[in-house]
Amino acid sequence: MATSTDNPAANFSDTPWWLSLIKALFLFVFLLVNTLIVIWFERRVIGRMQERPGPNRTGPFGLLQTLADGVKLALKEDIMPRKADKLMFVLAPIIAGAMAFVSFAIIPLSGNVWMFGHYTPLQLTDAPVAVLLVLAVAGVGVYGIVLAGWSSGSTYPLLGGLRSSAQVISYEIAMGLALVAVFLYAGSMSTSQIVLAQKSLWYCIPAFFSFGVYIITMVGETNRLPFDLAEGEGELTGGFHTEYSSLKFAMFFLGEYVNMFTVSALATTLFLGGWQAPPGIAAIDGGLFNHGWWGVLWFVIKLWLFMFFFVWLRGSLPRVRYDQFMRLGWKILIPSTLVWVVAVAFLRASNEGFLGHRQVFGGRMHLATLIVIVIIVLLVLAAAWIYDYKASAAEKAAPETPTEIDPFAGGYPVPPLPGQTLREPAPALAAPAAYQTSETDSEQEESRG
């Protein structure tokens, strides 16, 4: 049973204003250092996956390569397109980069710690609706991408900005609905309360479906492979940042990686117990490793598990088509998450006794909870049967795929599908040669006649 309230559990009464400034500086440095490390980490891991070394020249193991790339970007020429809206062109990367840092303010990196003579939460701030702040800031951050595409005065950046806006709108809906289940379990939208509510059970287990949906949507929110459709090289050149260079491009680059840390930190907070130690370690010596600065260690480990997941996806999966991406969001994730939220609401109501107090299995479960679970299972089975029936009917109705195709039948080359063979086209000189032969034969017949 959730015992949380709407008010935050973090107590900032012993936190003077100068200590809050130190915390903000600490978060800023923490994100910058982690960004430098994760860029090097990504290039090394993908290099190993693709059997190449990755950066290994600048500094030991290539650790200073990211810093060298940042210096190179700062020294490059800053180009301003002639037809660009200059104010919006400059403002867009500032919005994209700044908004990425704001959301991390409500993330608790640990519990209460001693810092400069004060006992304060290792968290910049908290609010009764702290999680909604992250969604709001993410909505503002997309303005940077949209304005970058529009203000460039170029076609491909504009298309990239439009793609990004549609992408964020589609996947923020599913992300918000996925988080509703966590709010129902915790009874609060405060990040500190949600972490404390997971003391006995992390929400990745009871809210497993929300966890899976959030994993998909956070990849879409950050424009990362396989969902980096706002900057597809094959269709949009460089996407929304095609016309940017020097530090303006570096701001977009920085914002993307900081956003990865932000959504990963939110996933850690909402589904993996936040800064709390894993259950086995948390029980050692009465929770010795679950207090104070130890929380930073567990939080960083969980955070980097998600970062490795981002890198693994980029090195493993190809980019999806834009229509497939929109279909996944609007036709699968949003409807299924709506049904899931309703199911969780009924389960929580039955557990609290709002649907009756009769119990079964020796008082271990309410009868209403059992009925709700049975209904959910039956609905899932019915939906699976309907989907399988429609898929088999569509497969039967589909026209047979020819085993031999003409690759130039439509006027442009088309590669064959698996199991198909290409029909060899007639040589280009065959028809004129046949025509000349027949014409010569007719002339000879006329001369004979």
XYZ file of C-alpha atoms in Angstrom:
449
model
C 0.000 0.000 0.000
C 1.385 3.391 -0.943
C 2.060 5.591 2.081
C 3.363 8.609 0.168
C 1.752 12.014 0.167
C 1.719 14.751 -2.406
C 4.358 16.810 -0.592
C 8.039 16.108 -1.356
C 9.964 13.960 1.095
C 13.137 16.028 0.616
C 13.643 18.605 3.361
C 15.510 21.730 2.215
C 15.110 23.663 5.483
C 18.855 23.357 6.230
C 19.898 24.422 2.728
C 21.034 28.072 2.401
C 20.952 29.802 -0.962
C 24.720 29.578 -1.484
C 24.581 25.809 -0.969
C 21.898 25.590 -3.675
C 24.279 27.422 -6.021
C 27.010 24.891 -5.213
C 24.572 22.059 -5.966
C 23.658 23.651 -9.309
C 27.359 23.994 -10.180
C 27.907 20.381 -9.120
C 25.101 19.192 -11.421
C 26.459 21.262 -14.305
C 29.978 19.842 -13.918
C 28.588 16.332 -13.365
C 26.675 16.448 -16.655
C 29.548 17.995 -18.625
C 32.091 15.438 -17.400
C 29.711 12.555 -18.032
C 29.010 13.899 -21.530
C 32.727 13.950 -22.330
C 33.071 10.392 -21.036
C 30.005 8.985 -22.789
C 31.053 10.330 -26.216
C 34.428 8.597 -25.813
C 32.666 5.509 -24.430
C 30.241 5.391 -27.350
C 32.984 5.630 -29.962
C 35.065 2.954 -28.244
C 32.177 0.514 -27.705
C 30.809 0.873 -31.241
C 34.356 0.559 -32.550
C 34.714 -2.726 -30.685
C 31.326 -3.920 -31.966
C 32.375 -3.092 -35.541
C 35.918 -4.505 -35.142
C 37.799 -1.211 -35.328
C 39.825 0.542 -32.625
C 37.949 3.805 -32.098
C 39.749 6.882 -30.686
C 43.140 5.804 -29.276
C 45.579 8.617 -30.106
C 44.774 11.728 -28.062
C 45.530 11.032 -24.415
C 45.679 7.623 -22.721
C 43.241 5.250 -24.466
C 42.005 8.239 -26.485
C 40.333 9.794 -23.416
C 41.163 13.354 -24.500
C 39.762 12.919 -28.009
C 36.348 14.332 -27.031
C 37.999 17.388 -25.474
C 40.064 17.878 -28.639
C 36.920 17.645 -30.765
C 35.277 20.314 -28.591
C 38.235 22.661 -29.043
C 38.170 22.022 -32.791
C 34.462 22.914 -32.950
C 35.083 26.138 -31.041
C 37.833 27.186 -33.493
C 35.873 26.413 -36.661
C 34.339 29.186 -38.751
C 30.847 30.215 -37.685
C 28.690 30.397 -40.830
C 25.412 32.317 -41.032
C 23.161 31.508 -44.033
C 22.180 34.566 -46.062
C 18.424 33.899 -45.860
C 18.371 32.823 -42.224
C 16.368 34.563 -39.512
C 19.423 35.667 -37.530
C 17.783 36.050 -34.112
C 16.020 32.672 -34.210
C 19.058 31.047 -35.813
C 21.183 32.036 -32.798
C 18.455 31.436 -30.193
C 17.606 27.877 -31.297
C 20.838 26.141 -30.147
C 20.753 28.113 -26.891
C 17.263 26.780 -26.139
C 18.192 23.216 -27.095
C 21.324 23.256 -24.944
C 19.964 25.107 -21.898
C 16.721 23.167 -21.548
C 18.654 19.898 -21.408
C 20.213 20.947 -18.081
C 17.034 22.237 -16.408
C 15.280 18.884 -16.047
C 18.100 17.412 -13.975
C 17.289 19.844 -11.141
C 14.521 17.612 -9.753
C 16.510 14.349 -9.898
C 17.653 13.082 -6.444
C 21.238 11.809 -6.754
C 21.207 10.530 -3.160
C 19.454 10.955 0.168
C 20.468 13.453 2.841
C 24.228 14.120 3.025
C 26.546 16.362 5.015
C 27.757 19.159 2.764
C 29.735 22.155 4.074
C 28.308 21.812 7.561
C 24.684 21.350 6.476
C 22.490 18.223 6.339
C 20.795 18.567 2.967
C 19.283 16.338 0.256
C 21.616 15.755 -2.697
C 18.978 17.261 -4.980
C 18.659 20.804 -6.265
C 14.895 21.108 -5.796
C 11.660 19.143 -5.656
C 7.969 19.877 -6.111
C 4.634 18.061 -5.745
C 4.493 17.846 -9.576
C 8.233 17.480 -10.215
C 7.898 14.786 -12.898
C 5.565 17.001 -14.909
C 8.357 19.602 -14.930
C 10.516 17.199 -16.946
C 7.772 16.708 -19.538
C 7.191 20.469 -19.735
C 10.889 21.227 -20.197
C 11.148 18.529 -22.869
C 8.272 20.228 -24.703
C 10.093 23.558 -24.554
C 13.377 21.975 -25.639
C 11.887 20.812 -28.929
C 11.376 24.482 -29.811
C 15.130 24.658 -30.278
C 15.010 21.986 -32.972
C 11.907 23.391 -34.652
C 13.273 26.935 -34.688
C 16.626 25.690 -35.985
C 14.932 24.028 -38.946
C 12.656 26.982 -39.705
C 15.173 29.798 -39.225
C 17.809 28.251 -41.485
C 15.911 29.224 -44.623
C 16.604 25.828 -46.163
C 14.321 22.966 -47.159
C 16.006 19.982 -45.525
C 16.440 21.603 -42.078
C 12.761 22.615 -42.202
C 11.708 19.028 -42.893
C 13.917 17.837 -40.036
C 12.319 20.330 -37.656
C 8.824 19.235 -38.686
C 9.756 15.599 -38.186
C 11.122 16.347 -34.735
C 7.987 18.234 -33.656
C 5.707 15.402 -34.805
C 8.013 12.887 -33.150
C 8.014 14.644 -29.778
C 4.242 15.199 -29.813
C 3.622 11.532 -30.612
C 5.973 10.066 -28.047
C 5.435 12.521 -25.195
C 1.808 11.353 -25.071
C 2.835 7.721 -24.660
C 5.575 8.695 -22.193
C 3.175 10.706 -20.042
C 0.632 7.872 -20.016
C 3.354 5.389 -19.047
C 4.280 7.546 -16.058
C 0.662 7.660 -14.822
C 0.982 4.054 -13.629
C 3.987 5.071 -11.483
C 1.982 7.947 -10.006
C -0.811 5.528 -9.139
C 1.574 3.148 -7.375
C 3.521 5.854 -5.517
C 0.600 8.160 -4.768
C 2.753 11.167 -5.635
C 4.487 12.982 -8.509
C 7.362 14.145 -6.317
C 10.628 12.433 -7.258
C 11.820 12.122 -3.657
C 8.523 10.499 -2.628
C 8.609 8.107 -5.589
C 12.132 6.968 -4.627
C 11.090 6.320 -1.016
C 7.971 4.442 -2.166
C 10.262 1.919 -3.943
C 12.082 0.960 -0.762
C 10.652 -2.568 -0.779
C 9.883 -3.065 -4.501
C 11.175 -1.252 -7.564
C 8.389 -0.179 -9.921
C 10.029 -1.810 -12.941
C 8.379 -5.041 -11.692
C 4.718 -4.104 -11.015
C 4.721 -1.410 -13.741
C 6.688 -3.535 -16.220
C 4.601 -2.457 -19.206
C 5.091 1.231 -18.367
C 8.805 0.565 -18.041
C 8.952 -0.974 -21.526
C 6.948 1.858 -23.071
C 9.142 4.452 -21.358
C 12.301 2.770 -22.706
C 10.931 3.062 -26.266
C 9.698 6.633 -25.859
C 12.899 7.898 -24.259
C 14.861 6.755 -27.322
C 12.350 8.572 -29.542
C 12.472 11.700 -27.364
C 16.236 11.985 -27.628
C 16.353 11.495 -31.443
C 18.686 8.537 -31.131
C 19.045 5.517 -33.398
C 16.923 3.756 -34.502
C 14.639 6.805 -34.126
C 16.955 9.664 -35.218
C 14.591 10.660 -38.022
C 15.054 14.401 -37.509
C 18.588 14.113 -38.928
C 18.487 11.230 -41.403
C 21.473 11.531 -43.742
C 19.826 9.598 -46.558
C 16.746 11.823 -46.771
C 17.553 15.152 -45.076
C 21.331 15.558 -45.459
C 22.094 16.553 -41.842
C 18.551 17.339 -40.768
C 17.635 20.339 -38.650
C 21.286 21.311 -37.963
C 22.523 21.144 -41.572
C 23.297 24.894 -41.712
C 24.953 25.068 -38.274
C 28.662 25.056 -37.522
C 31.148 25.833 -34.757
C 29.745 26.350 -31.233
C 26.127 26.477 -32.396
C 26.406 22.928 -33.682
C 28.236 21.972 -30.478
C 25.229 23.178 -28.450
C 22.923 20.776 -30.316
C 25.500 18.023 -29.858
C 25.745 18.754 -26.123
C 21.975 19.002 -25.711
C 21.406 15.573 -27.265
C 23.795 13.819 -24.880
C 22.607 15.714 -21.794
C 19.036 14.764 -22.737
C 20.153 11.134 -22.782
C 21.345 11.515 -19.187
C 18.135 13.289 -18.196
C 15.737 10.624 -19.499
C 18.001 7.890 -18.100
C 18.060 9.570 -14.698
C 14.274 9.871 -14.763
C 13.965 6.165 -15.633
C 16.327 5.329 -12.758
C 14.275 7.454 -10.366
C 10.845 6.201 -11.393
C 11.482 2.515 -12.109
C 14.798 1.372 -10.588
C 14.563 2.750 -7.064
C 16.550 5.916 -7.734
C 19.651 6.245 -5.551
C 18.721 3.270 -3.350
C 21.008 0.241 -3.320
C 19.899 -3.068 -4.880
C 17.788 -5.178 -2.461
C 20.583 -7.553 -1.431
C 23.135 -4.810 -0.770
C 20.556 -2.589 0.937
C 20.071 -5.244 3.630
C 23.758 -5.411 4.616
C 24.460 -4.172 8.144
C 21.070 -2.535 8.559
C 21.312 -0.503 5.365
C 24.868 0.773 5.798
C 25.332 1.089 2.020
C 21.952 2.743 1.505
C 22.603 6.103 3.151
C 24.640 9.233 2.609
C 27.043 9.492 -0.305
C 26.667 5.797 -1.149
C 23.502 6.712 -3.048
C 25.577 8.535 -5.679
C 27.389 5.299 -6.504
C 24.187 3.272 -7.033
C 22.581 6.113 -8.975
C 25.551 6.469 -11.348
C 25.725 2.705 -11.935
C 22.039 2.546 -12.892
C 22.409 5.689 -15.006
C 25.275 4.208 -17.011
C 23.369 0.986 -17.601
C 20.890 3.043 -19.592
C 23.716 4.866 -21.373
C 25.184 1.536 -22.473
C 21.699 0.618 -23.719
C 21.673 3.759 -25.890
C 25.106 2.917 -27.305
C 24.174 -0.722 -27.902
C 21.065 0.326 -29.843
C 23.074 2.682 -32.046
C 25.588 -0.010 -32.895
C 22.990 -2.729 -33.528
C 19.822 -1.431 -35.191
C 19.210 0.363 -38.508
C 17.087 3.490 -38.781
C 13.354 2.823 -39.151
C 11.113 4.465 -41.741
C 9.232 7.561 -40.640
C 5.787 6.061 -41.310
C 6.722 2.975 -39.267
C 7.802 5.189 -36.394
C 4.538 7.175 -36.420
C 2.475 4.003 -36.696
C 4.237 2.527 -33.672
C 3.485 5.616 -31.593
C -0.119 6.353 -32.551
C -1.510 2.888 -33.287
C 0.326 0.708 -30.774
C 1.951 2.577 -27.881
C -0.742 5.163 -27.106
C -3.796 2.809 -27.231
C -2.047 0.006 -25.338
C -0.769 2.419 -22.673
C -4.284 3.815 -22.204
C -5.604 0.305 -21.582
C -2.708 -0.393 -19.219
C -3.388 2.748 -17.150
C -7.057 1.791 -16.769
C -6.028 -1.724 -15.711
C -3.566 -0.376 -13.122
C -6.217 1.994 -11.775
C -8.638 -0.913 -11.251
C -5.897 -3.011 -9.615
C -4.969 -0.210 -7.228
C -8.636 0.416 -6.391
C -9.261 -3.272 -5.698
C -6.124 -3.548 -3.530
C -7.263 -0.566 -1.482
C -10.682 -2.181 -0.955
C -12.725 0.291 -2.990
C -14.301 -2.557 -5.022
C -15.166 -4.752 -2.032
C -13.507 -6.133 1.070
C -14.014 -9.854 0.518
C -10.704 -11.701 0.458
C -9.492 -15.022 -0.933
C -6.432 -17.275 -0.526
C -6.476 -16.916 3.237
C -6.745 -13.147 3.228
C -3.756 -12.604 0.908
C -5.759 -11.059 -1.942
C -9.024 -9.224 -2.432
C -11.617 -11.029 -4.517
C -12.044 -7.895 -6.663
C -8.296 -7.948 -7.441
C -8.536 -11.541 -8.629
C -11.527 -10.717 -10.827
C -9.716 -7.731 -12.348
C -6.643 -9.863 -13.106
C -8.769 -12.561 -14.768
C -10.561 -9.950 -16.903
C -7.224 -8.401 -17.960
C -5.811 -11.809 -18.932
C -8.930 -12.623 -20.968
C -8.764 -9.267 -22.762
C -5.081 -9.780 -23.599
C -5.764 -13.268 -24.959
C -8.715 -11.979 -27.014
C -6.628 -9.134 -28.441
C -3.834 -11.564 -29.340
C -6.308 -13.920 -31.046
C -7.872 -11.067 -33.049
C -4.445 -9.811 -34.117
C -3.344 -13.286 -35.178
C -6.607 -13.865 -37.083
C -6.300 -10.562 -38.978
C -2.630 -11.207 -39.757
C -3.378 -14.676 -41.164
C -6.324 -13.312 -43.203
C -4.150 -10.532 -44.626
C -1.448 -13.066 -45.483
C -3.939 -15.225 -47.369
C -5.399 -12.237 -49.229
C -1.995 -10.883 -50.229
C -1.097 -11.454 -53.895
C 1.554 -14.019 -54.621
C 5.026 -12.594 -54.953
C 6.515 -13.417 -58.367
C 9.672 -15.496 -58.286
C 11.197 -13.530 -61.168
C 11.009 -9.754 -61.548
C 12.178 -7.164 -64.034
C 14.215 -4.676 -61.970
C 13.578 -1.829 -64.450
C 9.842 -2.407 -64.987
C 8.847 0.750 -63.103
C 11.469 2.960 -64.689
C 13.956 2.773 -61.813
C 15.956 -0.151 -60.381
C 14.214 -2.209 -57.686
C 16.195 -4.787 -55.676
C 14.728 -8.290 -55.420
C 13.027 -9.630 -52.296
C 14.380 -12.747 -50.573
C 13.679 -15.753 -52.804
C 13.263 -13.705 -55.982
C 15.525 -13.725 -59.028
C 16.185 -10.932 -61.494
C 15.051 -11.204 -65.066
C 18.009 -10.426 -67.254
C 17.219 -7.371 -69.430
C 17.702 -7.600 -73.178
C 20.998 -6.134 -74.408
C 20.693 -2.541 -75.511
C 22.014 -3.238 -79.021
C 19.872 -6.315 -79.631
C 16.789 -4.479 -80.872
C 18.614 -2.088 -83.265
C 20.684 -4.972 -84.637
C 17.561 -7.032 -85.297
C 15.935 -4.006 -86.915
C 18.950 -3.420 -89.190
C 19.073 -7.101 -90.155
C 15.417 -7.215 -91.108
C 15.766 -3.946 -93.059
C 18.766 -5.297 -95.017
C 16.899 -8.512 -95.856
C 13.920 -6.568 -97.217
C 16.213 -4.403 -99.388
C 17.841 -7.536 -100.815
C 14.455 -9.047 -101.659
C 13.423 -5.836 -103.443
C 16.619 -5.867 -105.535
C 16.005 -9.483 -106.501
C 12.435 -8.795 -107.486
